[in-house]
């Protein structure tokens, strides 16, 4: 029996592949021609060359697969052509789910995102049932993932055995690109972030997210969605924890969001000419207004999902970037000191 994984060369996808191999499964991965295979180096996988926008290649790749993990996505907060993002995330998801269903897959796990969920304005952690609508989606990426999740539900209505997972913000080793959050951790560890914006996210180890995918496959209910998250933390608190781990002074200056808008507008204007991604995006600034805090209580109760301590997650993430740490993993006392005083408002549960 074959487990077929899309997005397998990526941060989350490669973590899923490793866990599948660890439990003895035969793994087939979808790669575009010329893809960077660094995250798959040394792994015993069958490679299928194809593309999310090429239904014929997906049909060939999914043939004989009993399990499908669709983790591929176009994760960009800015693009000169938004239609590219929709084509990959919405059309690509439709294509993969069709191929998986027609191949007779017994279980399909679709990797969505917490960005498709509603949030509370007061910072109370949201869950899978927090009210949300399409009009609340900011930018092409969020809207495309929202619509892709709708596609997944359409396939469930047609009888496809789809379970949806909504990872929060994964960090950890093997973030070779790196992801925007990985870059934030790296810059924080190198002392390259002297200031911060007042925003908050939910952080989780990438391997815990991968384990959540396998639990969703084994125990998830068809048509249900499960948040795979960890710790709710403000950006300030995250940077303070990183500073404590590497022995650097923490950043003290807060940058008002309104001051970043002009920078983002100019950066995007330049990017439209150069084609290179901007250092700041207008949608990114708009997203920072919301505290993206979530609870994984449903996944914990129904799947047996769990996540490791935040200090361990950060330690592994920083170490993977080659940044020197304090010689041993963060102690509980050190974590308490880093969270003391102005950081007591954070929720680490």
PDB file of C-alpha atoms in Angstrom, residues 8 91 274 285 332:
ATOM      1  CA  UNK A   8       6.846  16.608  -0.018  1.00  0.00           C
ATOM      2  CA  UNK A  91      -7.533  24.468  -8.784  1.00  0.00           C
ATOM      3  CA  UNK A 274      11.649  43.899 -10.235  1.00  0.00           C
ATOM      4  CA  UNK A 285       0.524  44.627   7.780  1.00  0.00           C
ATOM      5  CA  UNK A 332      12.407  26.069  33.073  1.00  0.00           C
TER       6      UNK A 332
END
